[in-house]
Short mmCIF file of C-alpha atoms and ligand atoms in Angstrom, two decimals:
data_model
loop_
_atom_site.label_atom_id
_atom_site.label_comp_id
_atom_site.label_asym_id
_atom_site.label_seq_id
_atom_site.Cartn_x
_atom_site.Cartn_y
_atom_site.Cartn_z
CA UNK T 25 -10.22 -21.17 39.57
CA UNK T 26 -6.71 -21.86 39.87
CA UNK T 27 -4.35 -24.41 37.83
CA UNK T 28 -2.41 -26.55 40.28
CA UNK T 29 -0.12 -27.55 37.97
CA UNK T 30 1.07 -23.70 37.89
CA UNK T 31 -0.56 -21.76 40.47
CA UNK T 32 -2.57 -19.54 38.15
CA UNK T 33 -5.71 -18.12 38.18
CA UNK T 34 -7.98 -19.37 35.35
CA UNK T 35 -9.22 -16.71 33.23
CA UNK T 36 -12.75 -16.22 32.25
CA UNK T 37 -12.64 -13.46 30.39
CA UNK T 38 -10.51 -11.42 27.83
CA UNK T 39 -9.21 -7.95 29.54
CA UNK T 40 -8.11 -5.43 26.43
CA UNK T 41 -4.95 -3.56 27.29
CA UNK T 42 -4.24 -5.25 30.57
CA UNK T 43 -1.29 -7.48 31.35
CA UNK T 44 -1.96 -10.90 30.01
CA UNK T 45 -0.52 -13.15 32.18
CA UNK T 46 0.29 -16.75 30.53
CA UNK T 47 0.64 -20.19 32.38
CA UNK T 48 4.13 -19.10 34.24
CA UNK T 49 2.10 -15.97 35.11
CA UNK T 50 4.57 -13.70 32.94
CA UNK T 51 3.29 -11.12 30.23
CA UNK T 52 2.50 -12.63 26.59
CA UNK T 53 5.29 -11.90 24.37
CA UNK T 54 3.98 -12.54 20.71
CA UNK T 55 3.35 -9.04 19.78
CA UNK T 56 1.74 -8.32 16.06
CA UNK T 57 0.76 -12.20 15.82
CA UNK T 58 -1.69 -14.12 14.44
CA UNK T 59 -3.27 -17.24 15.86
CA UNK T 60 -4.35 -20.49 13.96
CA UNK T 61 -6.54 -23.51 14.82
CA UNK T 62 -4.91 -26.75 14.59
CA UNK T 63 -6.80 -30.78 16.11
CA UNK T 64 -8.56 -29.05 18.65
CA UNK T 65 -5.97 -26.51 20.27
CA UNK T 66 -5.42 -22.54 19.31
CA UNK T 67 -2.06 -21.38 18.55
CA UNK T 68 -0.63 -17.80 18.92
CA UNK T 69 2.49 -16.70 17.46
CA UNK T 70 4.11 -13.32 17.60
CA UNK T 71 6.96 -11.00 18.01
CA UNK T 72 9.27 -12.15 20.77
CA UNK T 73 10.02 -8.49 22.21
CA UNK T 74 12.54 -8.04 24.65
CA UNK T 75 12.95 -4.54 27.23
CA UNK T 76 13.48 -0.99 26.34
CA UNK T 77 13.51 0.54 22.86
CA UNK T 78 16.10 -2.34 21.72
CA UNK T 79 12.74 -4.58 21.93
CA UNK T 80 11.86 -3.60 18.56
CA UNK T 81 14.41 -5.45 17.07
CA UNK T 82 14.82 -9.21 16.96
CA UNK T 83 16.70 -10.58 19.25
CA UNK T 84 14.81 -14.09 20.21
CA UNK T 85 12.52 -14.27 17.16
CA UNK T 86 8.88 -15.62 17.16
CA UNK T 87 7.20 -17.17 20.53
CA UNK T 88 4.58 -19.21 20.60
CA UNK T 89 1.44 -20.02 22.75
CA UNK T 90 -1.20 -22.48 23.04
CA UNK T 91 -4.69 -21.98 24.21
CA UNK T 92 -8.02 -24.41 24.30
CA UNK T 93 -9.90 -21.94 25.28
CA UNK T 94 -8.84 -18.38 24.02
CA UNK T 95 -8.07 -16.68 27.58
CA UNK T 96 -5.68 -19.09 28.90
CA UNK T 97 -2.02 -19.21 27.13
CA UNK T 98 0.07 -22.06 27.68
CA UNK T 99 4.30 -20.74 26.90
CA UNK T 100 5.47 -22.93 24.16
CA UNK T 101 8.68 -21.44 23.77
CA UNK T 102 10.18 -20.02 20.71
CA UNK T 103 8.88 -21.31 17.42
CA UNK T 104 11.28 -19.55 15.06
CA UNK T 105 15.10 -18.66 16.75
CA UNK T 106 17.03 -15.83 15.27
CA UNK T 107 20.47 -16.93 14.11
CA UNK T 108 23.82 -16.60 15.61
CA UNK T 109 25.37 -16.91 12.10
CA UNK T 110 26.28 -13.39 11.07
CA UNK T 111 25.64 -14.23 6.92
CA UNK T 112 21.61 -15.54 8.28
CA UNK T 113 19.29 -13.23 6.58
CA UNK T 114 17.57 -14.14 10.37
CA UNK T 115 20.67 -13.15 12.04
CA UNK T 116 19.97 -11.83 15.66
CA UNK T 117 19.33 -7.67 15.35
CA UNK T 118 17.08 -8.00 11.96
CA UNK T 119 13.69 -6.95 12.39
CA UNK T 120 10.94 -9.37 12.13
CA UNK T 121 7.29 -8.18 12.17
CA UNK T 122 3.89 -9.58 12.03
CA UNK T 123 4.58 -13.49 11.90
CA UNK T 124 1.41 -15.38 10.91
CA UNK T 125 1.39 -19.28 10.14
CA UNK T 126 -1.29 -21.65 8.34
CA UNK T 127 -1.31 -25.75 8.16
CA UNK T 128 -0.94 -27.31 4.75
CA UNK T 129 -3.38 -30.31 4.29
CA UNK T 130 -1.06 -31.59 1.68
CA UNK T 131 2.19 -31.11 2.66
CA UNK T 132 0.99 -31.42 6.12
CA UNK T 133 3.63 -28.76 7.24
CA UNK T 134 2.93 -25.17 9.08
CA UNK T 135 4.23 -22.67 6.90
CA UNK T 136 4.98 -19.37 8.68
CA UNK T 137 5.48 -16.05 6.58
CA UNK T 138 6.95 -12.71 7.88
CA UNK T 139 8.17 -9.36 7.61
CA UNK T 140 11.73 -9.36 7.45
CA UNK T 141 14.60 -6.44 7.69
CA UNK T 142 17.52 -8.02 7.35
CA UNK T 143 20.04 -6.54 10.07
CA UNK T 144 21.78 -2.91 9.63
CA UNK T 145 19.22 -1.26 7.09
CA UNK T 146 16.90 -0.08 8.55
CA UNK T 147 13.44 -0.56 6.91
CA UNK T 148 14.56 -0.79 3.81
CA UNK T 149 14.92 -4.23 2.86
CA UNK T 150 10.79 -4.81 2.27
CA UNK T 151 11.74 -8.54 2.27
CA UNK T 152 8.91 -11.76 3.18
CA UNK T 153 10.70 -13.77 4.82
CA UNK T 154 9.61 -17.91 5.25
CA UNK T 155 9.62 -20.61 7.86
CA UNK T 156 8.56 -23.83 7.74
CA UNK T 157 7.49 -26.82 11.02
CA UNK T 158 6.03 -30.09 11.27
CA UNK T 159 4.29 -29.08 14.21
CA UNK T 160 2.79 -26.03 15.17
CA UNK T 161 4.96 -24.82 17.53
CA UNK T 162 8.12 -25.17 15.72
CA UNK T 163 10.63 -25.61 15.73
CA UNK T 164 10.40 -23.99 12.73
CA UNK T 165 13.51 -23.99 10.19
CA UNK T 166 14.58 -20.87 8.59
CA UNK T 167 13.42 -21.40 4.42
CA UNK T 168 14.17 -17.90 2.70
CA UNK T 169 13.93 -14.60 2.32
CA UNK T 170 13.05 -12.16 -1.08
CA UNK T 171 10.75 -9.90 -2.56
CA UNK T 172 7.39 -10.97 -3.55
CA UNK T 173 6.32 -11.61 -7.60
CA UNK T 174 9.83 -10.47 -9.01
CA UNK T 175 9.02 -11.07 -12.80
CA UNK T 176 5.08 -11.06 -12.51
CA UNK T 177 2.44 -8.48 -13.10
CA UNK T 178 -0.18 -7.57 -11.24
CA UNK T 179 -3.90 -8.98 -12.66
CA UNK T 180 -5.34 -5.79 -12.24
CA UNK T 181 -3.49 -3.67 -14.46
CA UNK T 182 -3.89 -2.65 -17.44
CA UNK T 183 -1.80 -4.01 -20.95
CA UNK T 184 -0.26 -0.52 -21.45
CA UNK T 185 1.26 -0.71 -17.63
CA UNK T 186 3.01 -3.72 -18.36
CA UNK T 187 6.62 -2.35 -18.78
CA UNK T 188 9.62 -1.50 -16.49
CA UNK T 189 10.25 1.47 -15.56
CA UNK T 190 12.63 3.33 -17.91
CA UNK T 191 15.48 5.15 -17.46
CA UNK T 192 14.56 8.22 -17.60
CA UNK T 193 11.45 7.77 -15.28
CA UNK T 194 13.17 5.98 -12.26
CA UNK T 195 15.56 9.07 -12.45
CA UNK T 196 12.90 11.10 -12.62
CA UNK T 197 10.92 9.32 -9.41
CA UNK T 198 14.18 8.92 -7.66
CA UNK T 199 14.26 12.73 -7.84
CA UNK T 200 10.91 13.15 -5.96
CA UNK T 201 10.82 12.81 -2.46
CA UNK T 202 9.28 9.46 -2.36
CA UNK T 203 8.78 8.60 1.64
CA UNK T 204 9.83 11.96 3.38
CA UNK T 205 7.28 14.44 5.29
CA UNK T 206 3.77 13.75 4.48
CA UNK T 207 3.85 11.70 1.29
CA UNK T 208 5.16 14.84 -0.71
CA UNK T 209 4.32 12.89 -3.96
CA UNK T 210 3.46 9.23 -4.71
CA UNK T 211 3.89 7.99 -7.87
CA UNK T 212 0.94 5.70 -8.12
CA UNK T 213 1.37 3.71 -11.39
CA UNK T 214 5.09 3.31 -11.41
CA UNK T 215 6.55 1.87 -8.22
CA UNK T 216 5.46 -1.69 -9.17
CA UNK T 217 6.83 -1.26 -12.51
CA UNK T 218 10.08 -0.27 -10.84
CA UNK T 219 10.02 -3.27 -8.42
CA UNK T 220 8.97 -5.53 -11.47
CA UNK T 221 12.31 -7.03 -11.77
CA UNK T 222 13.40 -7.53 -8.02
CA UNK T 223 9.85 -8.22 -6.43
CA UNK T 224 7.69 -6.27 -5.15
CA UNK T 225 8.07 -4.07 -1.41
CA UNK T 226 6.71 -6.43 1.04
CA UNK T 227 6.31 -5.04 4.78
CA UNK T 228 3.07 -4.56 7.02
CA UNK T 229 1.58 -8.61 6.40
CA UNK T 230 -0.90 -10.87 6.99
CA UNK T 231 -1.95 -14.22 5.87
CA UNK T 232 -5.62 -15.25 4.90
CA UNK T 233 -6.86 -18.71 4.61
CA UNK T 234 -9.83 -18.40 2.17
CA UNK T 235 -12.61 -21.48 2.51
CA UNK T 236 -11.17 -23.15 -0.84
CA UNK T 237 -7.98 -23.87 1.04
CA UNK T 238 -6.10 -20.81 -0.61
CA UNK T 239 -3.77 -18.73 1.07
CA UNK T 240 -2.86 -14.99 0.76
CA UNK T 241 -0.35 -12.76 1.37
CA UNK T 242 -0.92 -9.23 1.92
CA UNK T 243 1.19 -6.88 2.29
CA UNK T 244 2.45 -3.21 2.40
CA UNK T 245 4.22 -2.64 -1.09
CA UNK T 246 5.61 0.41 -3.16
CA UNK T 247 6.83 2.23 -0.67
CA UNK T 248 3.97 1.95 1.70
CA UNK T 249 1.02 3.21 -0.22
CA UNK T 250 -0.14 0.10 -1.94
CA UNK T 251 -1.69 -3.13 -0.65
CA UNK T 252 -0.65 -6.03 -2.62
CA UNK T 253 -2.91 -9.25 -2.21
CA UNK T 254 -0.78 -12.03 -3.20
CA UNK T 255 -2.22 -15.39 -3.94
CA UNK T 256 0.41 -18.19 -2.26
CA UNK T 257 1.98 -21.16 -4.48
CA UNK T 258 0.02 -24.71 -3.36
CA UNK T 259 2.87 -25.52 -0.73
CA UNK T 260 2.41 -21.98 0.93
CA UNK T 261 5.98 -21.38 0.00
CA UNK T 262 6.35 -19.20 -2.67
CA UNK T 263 3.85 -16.23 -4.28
CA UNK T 264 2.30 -18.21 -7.06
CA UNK T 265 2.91 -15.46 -9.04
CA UNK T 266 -0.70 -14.17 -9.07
CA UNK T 267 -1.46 -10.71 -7.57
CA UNK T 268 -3.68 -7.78 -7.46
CA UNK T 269 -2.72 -4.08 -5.89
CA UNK T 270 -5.41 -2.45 -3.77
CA UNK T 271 -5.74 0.96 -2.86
CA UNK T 272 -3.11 2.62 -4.82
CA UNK T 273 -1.60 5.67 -3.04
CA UNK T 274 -4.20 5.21 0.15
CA UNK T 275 -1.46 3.97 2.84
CA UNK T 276 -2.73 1.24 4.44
CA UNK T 277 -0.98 -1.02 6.49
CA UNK T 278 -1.38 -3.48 8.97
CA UNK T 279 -3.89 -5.51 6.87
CA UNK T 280 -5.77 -7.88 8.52
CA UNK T 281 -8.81 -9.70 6.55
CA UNK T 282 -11.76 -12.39 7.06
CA UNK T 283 -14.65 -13.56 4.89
CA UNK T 284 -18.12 -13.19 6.07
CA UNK T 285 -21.35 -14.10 3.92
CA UNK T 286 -19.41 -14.79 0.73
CA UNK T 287 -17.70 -10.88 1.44
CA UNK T 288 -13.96 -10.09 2.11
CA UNK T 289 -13.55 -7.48 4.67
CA UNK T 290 -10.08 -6.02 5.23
CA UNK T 291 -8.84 -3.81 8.35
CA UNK T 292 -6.43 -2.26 7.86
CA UNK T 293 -4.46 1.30 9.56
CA UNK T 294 -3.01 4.63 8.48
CA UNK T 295 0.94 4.65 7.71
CA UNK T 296 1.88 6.53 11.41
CA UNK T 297 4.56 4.36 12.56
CA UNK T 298 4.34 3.07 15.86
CA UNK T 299 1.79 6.04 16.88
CA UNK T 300 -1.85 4.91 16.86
CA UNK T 301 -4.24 6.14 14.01
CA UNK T 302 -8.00 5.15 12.64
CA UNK T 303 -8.65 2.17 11.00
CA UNK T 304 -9.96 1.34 8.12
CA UNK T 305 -12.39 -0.75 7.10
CA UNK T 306 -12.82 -1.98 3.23
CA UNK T 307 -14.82 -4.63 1.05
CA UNK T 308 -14.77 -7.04 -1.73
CA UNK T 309 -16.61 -9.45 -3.37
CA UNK T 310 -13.33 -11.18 -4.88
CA UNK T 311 -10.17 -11.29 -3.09
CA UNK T 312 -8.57 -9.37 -5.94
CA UNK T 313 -11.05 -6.31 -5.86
CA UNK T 314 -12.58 -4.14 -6.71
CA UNK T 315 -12.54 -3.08 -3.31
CA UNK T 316 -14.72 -0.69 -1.85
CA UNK T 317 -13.21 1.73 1.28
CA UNK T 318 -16.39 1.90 3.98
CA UNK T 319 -14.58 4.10 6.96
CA UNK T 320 -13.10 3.75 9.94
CA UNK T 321 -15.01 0.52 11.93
CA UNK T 322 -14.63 1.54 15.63
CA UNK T 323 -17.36 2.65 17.24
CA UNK T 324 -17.03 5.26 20.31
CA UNK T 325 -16.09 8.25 21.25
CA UNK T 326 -14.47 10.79 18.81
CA UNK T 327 -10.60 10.60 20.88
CA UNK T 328 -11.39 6.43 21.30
CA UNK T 329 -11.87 5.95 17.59
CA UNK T 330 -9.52 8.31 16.17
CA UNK T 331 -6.72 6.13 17.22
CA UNK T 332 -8.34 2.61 17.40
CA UNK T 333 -8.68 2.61 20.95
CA UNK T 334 -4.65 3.27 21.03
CA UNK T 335 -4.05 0.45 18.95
CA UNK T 336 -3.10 -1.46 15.39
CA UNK T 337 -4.64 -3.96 13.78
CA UNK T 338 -2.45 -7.38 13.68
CA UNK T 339 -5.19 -10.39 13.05
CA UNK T 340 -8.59 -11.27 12.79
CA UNK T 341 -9.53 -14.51 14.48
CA UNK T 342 -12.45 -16.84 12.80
CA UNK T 343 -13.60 -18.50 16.45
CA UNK T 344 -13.82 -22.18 15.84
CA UNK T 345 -16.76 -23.56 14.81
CA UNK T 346 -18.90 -20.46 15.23
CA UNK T 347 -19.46 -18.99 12.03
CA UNK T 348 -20.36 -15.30 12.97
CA UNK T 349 -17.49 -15.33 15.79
CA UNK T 350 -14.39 -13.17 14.72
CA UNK T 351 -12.14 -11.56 16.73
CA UNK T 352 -10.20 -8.04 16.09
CA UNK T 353 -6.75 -8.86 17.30
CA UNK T 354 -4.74 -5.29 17.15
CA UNK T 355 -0.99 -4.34 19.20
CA UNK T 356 -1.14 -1.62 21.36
CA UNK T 357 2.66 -0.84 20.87
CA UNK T 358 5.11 0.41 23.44
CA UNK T 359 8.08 1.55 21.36
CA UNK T 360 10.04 2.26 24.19
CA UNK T 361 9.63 -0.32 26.39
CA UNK T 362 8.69 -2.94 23.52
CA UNK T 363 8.23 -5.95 25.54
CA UNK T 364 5.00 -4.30 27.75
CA UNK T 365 2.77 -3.72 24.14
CA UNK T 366 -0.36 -5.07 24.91
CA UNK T 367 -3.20 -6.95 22.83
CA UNK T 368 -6.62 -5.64 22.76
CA UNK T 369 -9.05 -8.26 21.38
CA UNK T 370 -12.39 -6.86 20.53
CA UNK T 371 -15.58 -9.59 19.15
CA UNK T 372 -16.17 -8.18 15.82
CA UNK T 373 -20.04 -6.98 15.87
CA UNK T 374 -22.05 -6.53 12.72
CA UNK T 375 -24.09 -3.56 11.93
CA UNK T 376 -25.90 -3.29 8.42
CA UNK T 377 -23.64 -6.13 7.07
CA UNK T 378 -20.51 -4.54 8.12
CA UNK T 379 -18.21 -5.60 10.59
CA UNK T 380 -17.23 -3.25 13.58
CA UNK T 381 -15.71 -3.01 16.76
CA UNK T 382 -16.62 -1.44 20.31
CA UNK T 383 -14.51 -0.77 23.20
CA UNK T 384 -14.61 -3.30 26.09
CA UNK T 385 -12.87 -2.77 29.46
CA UNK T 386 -13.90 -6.76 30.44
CA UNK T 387 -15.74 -9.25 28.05
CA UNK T 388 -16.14 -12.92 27.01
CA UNK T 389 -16.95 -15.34 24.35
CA UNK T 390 -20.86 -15.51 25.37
CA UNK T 391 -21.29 -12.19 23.70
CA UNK T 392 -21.17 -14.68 20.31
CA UNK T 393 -24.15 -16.64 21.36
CA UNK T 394 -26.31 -13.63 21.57
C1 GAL Q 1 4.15 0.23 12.02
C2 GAL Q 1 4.01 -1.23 11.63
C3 GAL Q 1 4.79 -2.05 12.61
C4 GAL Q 1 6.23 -1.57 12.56
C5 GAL Q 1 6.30 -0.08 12.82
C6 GAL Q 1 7.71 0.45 12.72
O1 GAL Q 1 3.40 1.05 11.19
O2 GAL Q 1 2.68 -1.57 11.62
O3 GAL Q 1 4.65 -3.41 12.30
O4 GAL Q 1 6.77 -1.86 11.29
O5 GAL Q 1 5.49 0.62 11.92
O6 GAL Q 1 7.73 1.85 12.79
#
């Protein structure tokens, strides 16, 4: 079928890895996104990436889509703008990864949270920055930018943990080669005593609406090897100061999470960079653990799920009103041409309770009402 309005072929069907061609028939640019619900319409924001290995830097900031359907993506423009001031913590040339927004029933604003590297160092910011709209896509305004839980403990550790590092330890960790080769040594009970103070590392992110209205953050902390899930103040702002960490030392990044029969699952990657690796998939009862590691969730051929079918989990989608329907939304990332990563969504199947994912060259939503 084709749109008159734009000249476009309808699709009918989701094609993983392919171009996907939106309603002006150019390539989707909202790379490591997420996608929310909102009166009736889907909305997909992500990485605005522009050409060649300067793409993975932000230079336009987050675009924006809108779909009824799931195949077909309307261009809504750009939902968050870098800045042109040079003093912007959003100042075009910072790096900002992984947007994901949620609606607020009471503020009745769409909050968006993302990884932020403030311009000229590198990776080593770890900051969250926050947006905030009245509709959902955008404009949104630039709120702030910090570290997670500065000033807050974790729930999940223990009395005797509760004090700063010292002195003499940080010197001692600072003397370790913390983040060079592969993970020489990885101090696993002291980095978020050392970040205690300043808040917590925040990089890899997602955002997960659980069914009592909550919202959480996760994200990559201490250096990379610890998942913090961090429960969101009531206007989606701010942490609320409440926090567990999950999987000390294991490396996981790229969280993505859902909640199936009363269970949170989590997907989540290896700590390879841009370069491909095998997911993860991991279990809870209650958002802040114990959690349970179950393997890698792709199903397929030794090479296919070794690397996640070549890509790296971003998002799960919940399929409106469909209660077994989720999505595996994952970037399939082109460092050095950033702007042609593509998406490869995969219908989340469930074998003996746990959720996994098969390679698809061609499929569509029917493959929920089976
Ligand atoms: C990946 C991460 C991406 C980006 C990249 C930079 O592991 O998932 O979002 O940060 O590293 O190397």
């Amino acid at each position: 079928m084709t749109d008159v309005s734009t000249n476009q072929t309808q699709l009918t069907s989701f094609r993983p890895g392919a171009l996907w061609l939106d309603n002006h028939g150019v390539h989707i640019n909202a790379h490591g996104g997420g996608v929310m619900f909102h009166e009736g319409i889907y909305y997909w924001h992500g990485e605005h990436k522009i050409e060649g290995a300067a793409g993975n830097k932000a230079h336009v900031g987050v675009h924006v889509y809108s779909s009824r359907d799931l195949y077909n993506w309307r261009d809504e423009g750009v939902a968050l703008a870098v800045s042109d001031d040079l003093g912007s913590d959003i100042t075009r040339g910072c790096i900002l990864e992984r947007p994901k927004v949620m609606f607020n029933s009471s503020t009745k604003k769409f909050v968006m949270w993302f990884h932020l590297e403030p311009k000229g160092g590198g990776y080593s910011g770890a900051r969250s920055g926050v947006a905030i709209a009245e509709k959902p896509a955008g404009p949104f305004r630039f709120v702030s930018s910090f570290r997670p839980n500065a000033g807050a403990w974790p729930v999940n550790v223990t009395e005797s943990e509760k004090h700063p590092l010292s002195a003499s330890e940080l010197a001692r960790i600072n003397a370790m080669e913390l983040n060079g080769g592969p993970r020489p040594y990885y101090p696993k009970h002291a980095l978020f005593r050392r970040d205690f103070a300043g808040g917590q590392m925040a990089r890899d992110m997602t955002l997960f609406l659980d069914d009592d209205g909550r919202v959480y953050h996760i994200h990559a902390a201490e250096e990379n090897g610890t998942l913090h899930v961090s429960q969101l103040s009531d206007d989606f702002l701010t942490p609320s100061g409440k926090f567990a960490r999950i999987f000390p030392g294991r490396f996981h990044e790229a969280p993505a999470m859902m909640k199936w029969c009363g269970k949170y699952f989590l997907i989540s990657s290896d700590c390879t960079g841009w370069a491909p690796n095998a997911a993860r998939i991991s279990t809870a009862e209650h958002i802040f653990g114990p959690w349970e590691e179950l393997g890698n969730p792709c199903i397929g051929t030794g090479a296919e799920i070794a690397h996640t079918f070549g890509a790296q989990s971003t998002f799960i989608l919940p399929v409106h009103g469909k209660p077994d329907a989720f999505i595996f939304m994952a970037d399939q990332w082109n460092p050095k041409n950033a702007i042609d990563g593509r998406y490869v969504w995969l219908p989340i199947e469930f074998h003996h309770d746990v959720p996994m994912i098969r390679w698809r060259d061609e499929w569509d939503l029917s493959v929920f009402n089976k």
